[in-house]
Amino acid sequence: MGKKKLLKSILLTVAFLVTATGCQAASEPADGGARDGETISASTGTADTENDNVTEGEDMQDEQKDMIAEAIRQETASVELETETSQDGESTDREPTAEIGEKIPVKYLSLRVVECGTIENITYTTYDYFGDGSEIEKQANVYLPYGYDEEKQYNVLYLMHGIGGDENEWGMTGSTSKVKIMMDNLIYNGDVEPFIVVTPNGRSGADFANKNSDYNSFYEFGKELRNDLIPYIESHYATYGRSDEENYDMKADREHRAMAGLSMGGMQTINIGMCECLDIISYFGAFSAAPTSYKGADIVKTIDEQFPDEEIKFFYNICGTGDTIAYQSASTAAKGLPQLSDRFQDGENYMWQELSGGHDFNIWYLGFYNFAQQVFD
């Protein structure tokens, strides 16, 4: 196992997204029989230690499975969204009234029947980056704003799911999609400029369709994002980057790309989007970032070493204070960044938002609503 994957497995063990790294017996028994009582005693002690290690490893595996199952249960539990109604009687049609807040106004969650965007499902070619590198086909969903015009140029947000989901977890599959509804209303009322939203599957392995597959494939997504998904989007849609044109330079259009995600997708936004792809992405949103998100000091060290000159246009964070899965990890990753680096300026290109809530879509849809108002601004 490489050092990078070993470190991830250790972190997963300590947090909730953990594997059984290092649970094998320490060594094979020596060849030959015992020569004296001391050797017999030592061998017995070694065997006991090995048995203890195996038992401890099995217990740890069971505990890990329970924690992952609990995270998935909370992530996939249905919730009734808390909404804000006080604005509704005061606002008029096509009036931009969206604000960063703790609830989404009903106005922005009301299904539109005119001037609506559309959702497309795409299939693109990528590779088994977690496995043997073989070619595979994956799916993603793409929101196109109302009035989408091939002659224009649009910004793109790549929106990631959690450990229990896939490209459909954000619900971007039809007209009742809350992401679509919020985007339709934010655009219709003039709160934001139209942009494209892409929800891919964050597992970069051949077994991506299996939600119980090895979650270490999440950590390979940066290769897929850079090499396959972004070039596909930018060759098939009207974006600022045009990968099908001569002299295409992905880095030149970094200010027109954003990445955000919930839970495991929040981890990907931090560990991959910011710490691996800051040269091609400049806006970030982490919603209840998962326990294996890098610590704040590690984020600063990585981006200073790898991307000393790239500007972070905006980094938004949200987490519920009652989130037993992610609050501690999200806080450790992001809450103290302005104190660690002047590349994060609170109120300018950085925001930390915490409020009452758990590990669920009440927080994450609110996160999307708030982030959508600030991204590409």
Tab-separated table of C-alpha atoms in Angstrom:
chain	number	residue	atom	x	y	z
A	1	MET	CA	0.000	0.000	0.000
A	2	GLY	CA	1.405	3.442	-0.923
A	3	LYS	CA	2.096	6.027	1.745
A	4	LYS	CA	-0.760	8.228	0.557
A	5	LYS	CA	-3.374	5.469	0.727
A	6	LEU	CA	-1.948	4.207	4.036
A	7	LEU	CA	-2.316	7.666	5.577
A	8	LYS	CA	-5.892	7.905	4.352
A	9	SER	CA	-6.705	4.510	5.827
A	10	ILE	CA	-5.222	5.507	9.182
A	11	LEU	CA	-7.254	8.701	9.176
A	12	LEU	CA	-10.354	6.745	8.308
A	13	THR	CA	-9.676	4.428	11.219
A	14	VAL	CA	-9.421	7.311	13.666
A	15	ALA	CA	-12.512	9.053	12.282
A	16	PHE	CA	-15.687	7.429	10.986
A	17	LEU	CA	-14.724	6.610	7.429
A	18	VAL	CA	-12.253	3.943	8.337
A	19	THR	CA	-10.711	0.742	7.026
A	20	ALA	CA	-8.959	-2.145	8.670
A	21	THR	CA	-5.428	-1.018	7.803
A	22	GLY	CA	-2.815	-2.703	9.953
A	23	CYS	CA	-5.115	-5.376	11.376
A	24	GLN	CA	-3.178	-8.371	10.106
A	25	ALA	CA	-1.118	-10.542	12.438
A	26	ALA	CA	2.242	-8.942	13.161
A	27	SER	CA	4.371	-11.807	11.771
A	28	GLU	CA	4.413	-15.422	10.697
A	29	PRO	CA	5.540	-17.981	13.312
A	30	ALA	CA	9.200	-19.052	13.059
A	31	ASP	CA	10.040	-22.334	11.367
A	32	GLY	CA	11.091	-25.310	13.533
A	33	GLY	CA	10.083	-26.524	16.994
A	34	ALA	CA	10.766	-24.971	20.361
A	35	ARG	CA	14.237	-25.622	21.811
A	36	ASP	CA	13.655	-24.680	25.410
A	37	GLY	CA	11.113	-23.381	27.876
A	38	GLU	CA	12.058	-19.775	27.238
A	39	THR	CA	11.398	-20.158	23.515
A	40	ILE	CA	8.111	-21.903	24.164
A	41	SER	CA	7.076	-19.113	26.507
A	42	ALA	CA	8.065	-16.440	23.995
A	43	SER	CA	6.227	-18.216	21.171
A	44	THR	CA	3.122	-18.536	23.307
A	45	GLY	CA	3.298	-14.855	24.143
A	46	THR	CA	3.652	-13.956	20.475
A	47	ALA	CA	0.691	-16.132	19.548
A	48	ASP	CA	-1.404	-14.518	22.268
A	49	THR	CA	-0.430	-11.072	21.009
A	50	GLU	CA	-1.325	-12.027	17.456
A	51	ASN	CA	-4.673	-13.372	18.567
A	52	ASP	CA	-5.315	-10.207	20.551
A	53	ASN	CA	-4.418	-8.111	17.502
A	54	VAL	CA	-6.764	-10.107	15.304
A	55	THR	CA	-9.593	-9.793	17.822
A	56	GLU	CA	-8.966	-6.078	18.222
A	57	GLY	CA	-8.897	-5.682	14.443
A	58	GLU	CA	-12.183	-7.537	14.066
A	59	ASP	CA	-13.770	-5.394	16.764
A	60	MET	CA	-12.479	-2.288	15.037
A	61	GLN	CA	-13.890	-3.442	11.707
A	62	ASP	CA	-17.299	-3.983	13.277
A	63	GLU	CA	-17.170	-0.570	14.911
A	64	GLN	CA	-16.112	1.033	11.652
A	65	LYS	CA	-18.969	-0.601	9.779
A	66	ASP	CA	-21.404	0.625	12.416
A	67	MET	CA	-20.096	4.188	12.166
A	68	ILE	CA	-20.230	4.206	8.384
A	69	ALA	CA	-23.740	2.750	8.468
A	70	GLU	CA	-24.812	5.473	10.898
A	71	ALA	CA	-23.303	8.170	8.680
A	72	ILE	CA	-25.141	6.787	5.665
A	73	ARG	CA	-28.370	6.481	7.644
A	74	GLN	CA	-28.240	10.121	8.656
A	75	GLU	CA	-27.202	11.222	5.185
A	76	THR	CA	-30.017	9.391	3.438
A	77	ALA	CA	-32.786	10.038	5.970
A	78	SER	CA	-35.665	12.082	4.596
A	79	VAL	CA	-36.147	15.509	6.145
A	80	GLU	CA	-38.772	18.194	5.896
A	81	LEU	CA	-37.017	21.395	4.952
A	82	GLU	CA	-37.333	24.352	7.279
A	83	THR	CA	-38.285	27.387	5.197
A	84	GLU	CA	-38.535	31.124	5.680
A	85	THR	CA	-41.957	32.661	4.934
A	86	SER	CA	-41.576	36.234	6.205
A	87	GLN	CA	-40.408	37.608	2.849
A	88	ASP	CA	-43.199	36.168	0.754
A	89	GLY	CA	-45.847	38.800	1.401
A	90	GLU	CA	-43.379	41.650	0.875
A	91	SER	CA	-41.601	40.552	-2.304
A	92	THR	CA	-42.828	41.011	-5.830
A	93	ASP	CA	-42.302	38.971	-8.957
A	94	ARG	CA	-38.761	39.151	-10.354
A	95	GLU	CA	-37.414	41.009	-7.356
A	96	PRO	CA	-33.992	39.816	-6.119
A	97	THR	CA	-34.530	39.193	-2.424
A	98	ALA	CA	-32.183	36.279	-1.740
A	99	GLU	CA	-29.909	36.703	1.286
A	100	ILE	CA	-27.398	34.566	3.119
A	101	GLY	CA	-29.412	33.202	6.003
A	102	GLU	CA	-30.397	30.236	8.126
A	103	LYS	CA	-33.511	29.244	6.182
A	104	ILE	CA	-34.456	29.187	2.511
A	105	PRO	CA	-37.408	31.465	1.683
A	106	VAL	CA	-40.410	29.613	0.264
A	107	LYS	CA	-40.142	31.860	-2.786
A	108	TYR	CA	-36.938	30.081	-3.787
A	109	LEU	CA	-38.318	26.579	-3.215
A	110	SER	CA	-41.526	27.068	-5.220
A	111	LEU	CA	-41.725	25.054	-8.430
A	112	ARG	CA	-41.625	27.221	-11.515
A	113	VAL	CA	-43.682	26.257	-14.584
A	114	VAL	CA	-42.339	28.961	-16.909
A	115	GLU	CA	-38.796	30.109	-17.652
A	116	CYS	CA	-37.293	26.940	-16.204
A	117	GLY	CA	-33.932	25.360	-16.742
A	118	THR	CA	-33.430	21.788	-17.894
A	119	ILE	CA	-31.531	18.740	-16.653
A	120	GLU	CA	-29.599	16.396	-18.905
A	121	ASN	CA	-28.006	13.060	-18.087
A	122	ILE	CA	-24.649	12.550	-19.747
A	123	THR	CA	-22.294	9.613	-20.223
A	124	TYR	CA	-18.589	10.303	-20.485
A	125	THR	CA	-15.426	8.262	-20.780
A	126	THR	CA	-13.051	8.061	-17.827
A	127	TYR	CA	-10.743	5.468	-16.265
A	128	ASP	CA	-10.529	3.128	-13.299
A	129	TYR	CA	-8.118	5.348	-11.396
A	130	PHE	CA	-8.551	3.331	-8.209
A	131	GLY	CA	-7.902	0.076	-10.026
A	132	ASP	CA	-6.119	-1.011	-13.170
A	133	GLY	CA	-6.630	2.184	-15.168
A	134	SER	CA	-8.972	0.541	-17.679
A	135	GLU	CA	-11.458	2.664	-19.605
A	136	ILE	CA	-14.948	2.969	-18.109
A	137	GLU	CA	-18.134	4.915	-18.830
A	138	LYS	CA	-19.743	7.020	-16.106
A	139	GLN	CA	-22.844	9.163	-15.805
A	140	ALA	CA	-23.479	12.664	-14.487
A	141	ASN	CA	-26.380	15.104	-14.392
A	142	VAL	CA	-26.138	18.597	-15.855
A	143	TYR	CA	-28.405	21.553	-15.039
A	144	LEU	CA	-28.673	24.083	-17.860
A	145	PRO	CA	-30.267	27.434	-16.978
A	146	TYR	CA	-33.333	28.795	-18.743
A	147	GLY	CA	-32.364	30.412	-22.027
A	148	TYR	CA	-29.166	28.401	-22.302
A	149	ASP	CA	-27.404	29.635	-25.423
A	150	GLU	CA	-24.539	27.869	-27.177
A	151	GLU	CA	-23.188	31.264	-28.237
A	152	LYS	CA	-22.714	32.408	-24.629
A	153	GLN	CA	-20.213	31.379	-21.962
A	154	TYR	CA	-21.297	29.913	-18.627
A	155	ASN	CA	-19.574	29.282	-15.330
A	156	VAL	CA	-19.724	25.696	-14.003
A	157	LEU	CA	-20.232	24.316	-10.493
A	158	TYR	CA	-19.272	20.675	-9.853
A	159	LEU	CA	-21.501	19.518	-6.987
A	160	MET	CA	-20.457	16.352	-5.136
A	161	HIS	CA	-22.460	13.780	-3.162
A	162	GLY	CA	-21.746	11.961	0.115
A	163	ILE	CA	-20.561	8.455	1.000
A	164	GLY	CA	-24.086	7.044	0.798
A	165	GLY	CA	-24.988	8.585	-2.533
A	166	ASP	CA	-24.161	8.875	-6.213
A	167	GLU	CA	-24.697	11.366	-9.028
A	168	ASN	CA	-28.425	11.411	-8.183
A	169	GLU	CA	-28.157	12.115	-4.454
A	170	TRP	CA	-28.697	15.843	-4.924
A	171	GLY	CA	-31.934	14.925	-6.713
A	172	MET	CA	-30.939	16.496	-10.024
A	173	THR	CA	-33.017	14.086	-12.044
A	174	GLY	CA	-36.207	15.947	-12.930
A	175	SER	CA	-38.415	19.009	-12.631
A	176	THR	CA	-38.940	18.621	-8.873
A	177	SER	CA	-35.199	18.762	-8.137
A	178	LYS	CA	-34.654	21.261	-5.317
A	179	VAL	CA	-31.313	22.272	-6.786
A	180	LYS	CA	-33.045	22.998	-10.092
A	181	ILE	CA	-35.918	24.824	-8.384
A	182	MET	CA	-33.528	27.016	-6.389
A	183	MET	CA	-31.429	27.755	-9.460
A	184	ASP	CA	-34.524	28.539	-11.564
A	185	ASN	CA	-35.790	31.003	-8.952
A	186	LEU	CA	-32.443	32.624	-8.202
A	187	ILE	CA	-31.934	33.236	-11.915
A	188	TYR	CA	-35.549	34.286	-12.613
A	189	ASN	CA	-35.507	36.856	-9.817
A	190	GLY	CA	-32.132	38.243	-10.811
A	191	ASP	CA	-30.267	37.142	-7.703
A	192	VAL	CA	-27.538	35.318	-9.643
A	193	GLU	CA	-26.163	35.171	-13.141
A	194	PRO	CA	-27.028	31.861	-14.860
A	195	PHE	CA	-24.496	29.066	-14.427
A	196	ILE	CA	-24.291	25.334	-15.099
A	197	VAL	CA	-24.389	22.719	-12.307
A	198	VAL	CA	-22.882	19.240	-12.737
A	199	THR	CA	-23.471	16.369	-10.299
A	200	PRO	CA	-21.044	13.510	-11.037
A	201	ASN	CA	-20.385	10.233	-9.248
A	202	GLY	CA	-17.418	10.857	-6.966
A	203	ARG	CA	-16.126	7.267	-6.927
A	204	SER	CA	-13.272	6.993	-9.420
A	205	GLY	CA	-13.222	3.236	-9.806
A	206	ALA	CA	-14.786	0.565	-11.983
A	207	ASP	CA	-17.195	-0.297	-9.152
A	208	PHE	CA	-18.535	3.274	-8.995
A	209	ALA	CA	-22.183	2.185	-9.277
A	210	ASN	CA	-21.918	0.111	-6.094
A	211	LYS	CA	-22.541	2.368	-3.101
A	212	ASN	CA	-20.844	-0.236	-0.884
A	213	SER	CA	-17.646	-0.258	-2.935
A	214	ASP	CA	-14.271	0.666	-1.431
A	215	TYR	CA	-14.623	4.341	-0.550
A	216	ASN	CA	-10.918	4.953	-1.094
A	217	SER	CA	-11.927	5.460	-4.726
A	218	PHE	CA	-13.316	8.848	-3.615
A	219	TYR	CA	-9.743	10.028	-3.129
A	220	GLU	CA	-8.809	9.410	-6.765
A	221	PHE	CA	-11.481	11.734	-8.153
A	222	GLY	CA	-9.030	14.573	-8.819
A	223	LYS	CA	-7.568	12.670	-11.760
A	224	GLU	CA	-11.006	12.085	-13.263
A	225	LEU	CA	-12.063	15.678	-12.679
A	226	ARG	CA	-8.984	17.142	-14.336
A	227	ASN	CA	-8.398	14.626	-17.120
A	228	ASP	CA	-11.911	13.578	-18.120
A	229	LEU	CA	-14.946	15.322	-16.627
A	230	ILE	CA	-13.978	18.974	-17.027
A	231	PRO	CA	-12.692	18.430	-20.593
A	232	TYR	CA	-15.934	16.614	-21.454
A	233	ILE	CA	-18.130	19.395	-20.075
A	234	GLU	CA	-16.044	22.043	-21.789
A	235	SER	CA	-16.202	20.313	-25.153
A	236	HIS	CA	-19.966	19.697	-25.035
A	237	TYR	CA	-21.333	22.835	-23.358
A	238	ALA	CA	-20.956	26.592	-23.716
A	239	THR	CA	-18.404	27.251	-20.992
A	240	TYR	CA	-15.496	29.663	-20.738
A	241	GLY	CA	-13.096	26.788	-21.248
A	242	ARG	CA	-13.255	25.082	-24.654
A	243	SER	CA	-11.338	21.827	-24.476
A	244	ASP	CA	-12.042	21.062	-28.136
A	245	GLU	CA	-10.250	24.188	-29.295
A	246	GLU	CA	-6.579	24.502	-30.188
A	247	ASN	CA	-4.281	25.767	-27.414
A	248	TYR	CA	-6.839	24.878	-24.733
A	249	ASP	CA	-5.447	25.862	-21.337
A	250	MET	CA	-7.538	24.611	-18.442
A	251	LYS	CA	-5.722	26.874	-15.991
A	252	ALA	CA	-6.675	30.006	-17.886
A	253	ASP	CA	-10.355	29.643	-16.957
A	254	ARG	CA	-10.046	28.642	-13.295
A	255	GLU	CA	-12.129	31.655	-12.184
A	256	HIS	CA	-15.094	30.184	-14.037
A	257	ARG	CA	-15.152	26.868	-12.167
A	258	ALA	CA	-16.377	25.957	-8.699
A	259	MET	CA	-16.564	22.793	-6.618
A	260	ALA	CA	-18.802	22.051	-3.640
A	261	GLY	CA	-20.180	19.011	-1.880
A	262	LEU	CA	-21.841	17.460	1.136
A	263	SER	CA	-20.051	15.280	3.694
A	264	MET	CA	-17.668	13.064	1.657
A	265	GLY	CA	-18.157	15.528	-1.194
A	266	GLY	CA	-17.159	18.319	1.190
A	267	MET	CA	-13.985	16.382	1.927
A	268	GLN	CA	-13.380	16.055	-1.818
A	269	THR	CA	-13.892	19.786	-2.235
A	270	ILE	CA	-11.186	20.480	0.354
A	271	ASN	CA	-8.717	17.646	-0.208
A	272	ILE	CA	-9.076	17.450	-3.979
A	273	GLY	CA	-10.644	20.674	-5.216
A	274	MET	CA	-8.556	23.065	-3.150
A	275	CYS	CA	-5.455	21.024	-2.340
A	276	GLU	CA	-5.011	19.282	-5.719
A	277	CYS	CA	-6.851	21.422	-8.245
A	278	LEU	CA	-6.469	25.025	-7.104
A	279	ASP	CA	-4.765	25.757	-10.410
A	280	ILE	CA	-8.005	24.969	-12.288
A	281	ILE	CA	-10.762	25.828	-9.741
A	282	SER	CA	-11.137	28.977	-7.655
A	283	TYR	CA	-14.499	28.750	-5.770
A	284	PHE	CA	-15.205	26.140	-3.079
A	285	GLY	CA	-18.096	25.120	-0.838
A	286	ALA	CA	-17.865	22.473	1.897
A	287	PHE	CA	-21.135	21.387	3.497
A	288	SER	CA	-20.520	19.267	6.640
A	289	ALA	CA	-17.095	18.168	5.407
A	290	ALA	CA	-16.370	14.526	6.301
A	291	PRO	CA	-13.909	13.414	9.020
A	292	THR	CA	-11.030	12.752	6.621
A	293	SER	CA	-10.917	16.364	5.467
A	294	TYR	CA	-7.433	17.797	5.892
A	295	LYS	CA	-6.819	19.843	9.016
A	296	GLY	CA	-6.539	23.585	8.585
A	297	ALA	CA	-2.758	23.640	9.022
A	298	ASP	CA	-2.393	20.919	6.390
A	299	ILE	CA	-4.613	22.814	3.956
A	300	VAL	CA	-2.506	25.944	4.325
A	301	LYS	CA	0.769	24.039	4.023
A	302	THR	CA	-0.389	22.181	0.916
A	303	ILE	CA	-1.736	25.131	-1.022
A	304	ASP	CA	1.254	27.305	-0.075
A	305	GLU	CA	3.644	24.661	-1.360
A	306	GLN	CA	1.698	23.530	-4.418
A	307	PHE	CA	-0.151	26.697	-5.453
A	308	PRO	CA	1.620	29.739	-4.004
A	309	ASP	CA	0.261	32.163	-6.593
A	310	GLU	CA	-3.319	30.992	-7.212
A	311	GLU	CA	-6.026	33.132	-5.639
A	312	ILE	CA	-8.846	31.525	-3.673
A	313	LYS	CA	-11.827	33.500	-4.904
A	314	PHE	CA	-14.200	32.184	-2.239
A	315	PHE	CA	-14.410	29.368	0.320
A	316	TYR	CA	-17.791	28.850	1.980
A	317	ASN	CA	-18.427	26.370	4.806
A	318	ILE	CA	-21.562	25.292	6.628
A	319	CYS	CA	-22.186	22.684	9.332
A	320	GLY	CA	-24.832	21.913	11.931
A	321	THR	CA	-23.722	22.204	15.544
A	322	GLY	CA	-25.631	19.014	16.326
A	323	ASP	CA	-23.842	17.060	13.586
A	324	THR	CA	-22.185	14.172	15.437
A	325	ILE	CA	-20.649	12.906	12.198
A	326	ALA	CA	-18.914	15.975	10.804
A	327	TYR	CA	-18.970	19.032	13.073
A	328	GLN	CA	-15.628	18.328	14.729
A	329	SER	CA	-13.864	17.455	11.489
A	330	ALA	CA	-15.361	20.345	9.539
A	331	SER	CA	-14.372	22.765	12.295
A	332	THR	CA	-10.845	21.389	12.450
A	333	ALA	CA	-10.521	21.697	8.700
A	334	ALA	CA	-11.945	25.125	8.054
A	335	LYS	CA	-13.051	27.174	11.047
A	336	GLY	CA	-9.612	28.542	11.879
A	337	LEU	CA	-8.265	29.143	8.372
A	338	PRO	CA	-8.324	32.969	8.561
A	339	GLN	CA	-6.113	32.743	11.664
A	340	LEU	CA	-3.692	30.403	9.900
A	341	SER	CA	-3.283	32.174	6.566
A	342	ASP	CA	-3.934	35.593	5.087
A	343	ARG	CA	-5.092	33.815	1.931
A	344	PHE	CA	-8.437	33.406	3.724
A	345	GLN	CA	-10.083	36.695	4.676
A	346	ASP	CA	-13.276	36.395	6.702
A	347	GLY	CA	-16.032	38.438	5.092
A	348	GLU	CA	-14.130	38.754	1.841
A	349	ASN	CA	-13.241	35.386	0.318
A	350	TYR	CA	-14.121	33.153	3.270
A	351	MET	CA	-17.208	32.285	5.303
A	352	TRP	CA	-17.824	29.826	8.111
A	353	GLN	CA	-21.512	29.276	8.941
A	354	GLU	CA	-22.727	27.095	11.764
A	355	LEU	CA	-26.255	26.770	13.029
A	356	SER	CA	-28.514	24.335	14.825
A	357	GLY	CA	-28.840	21.179	12.775
A	358	GLY	CA	-27.575	17.696	12.037
A	359	HIS	CA	-26.027	15.704	9.205
A	360	ASP	CA	-28.844	16.100	6.690
A	361	PHE	CA	-30.271	17.989	3.750
A	362	ASN	CA	-31.702	20.776	5.866
A	363	ILE	CA	-28.107	21.938	6.191
A	364	TRP	CA	-26.992	20.925	2.707
A	365	TYR	CA	-29.790	22.518	0.683
A	366	LEU	CA	-29.313	25.674	2.737
A	367	GLY	CA	-25.605	25.419	1.999
A	368	PHE	CA	-26.322	25.209	-1.715
A	369	TYR	CA	-28.728	28.160	-1.577
A	370	ASN	CA	-26.227	30.334	0.292
A	371	PHE	CA	-23.260	29.256	-1.805
A	372	ALA	CA	-25.116	29.820	-5.082
A	373	GLN	CA	-25.489	33.472	-4.161
A	374	GLN	CA	-21.752	33.917	-3.582
A	375	VAL	CA	-20.092	31.698	-6.170
A	376	PHE	CA	-18.869	33.503	-9.323
A	377	ASP	CA	-19.814	36.813	-7.712
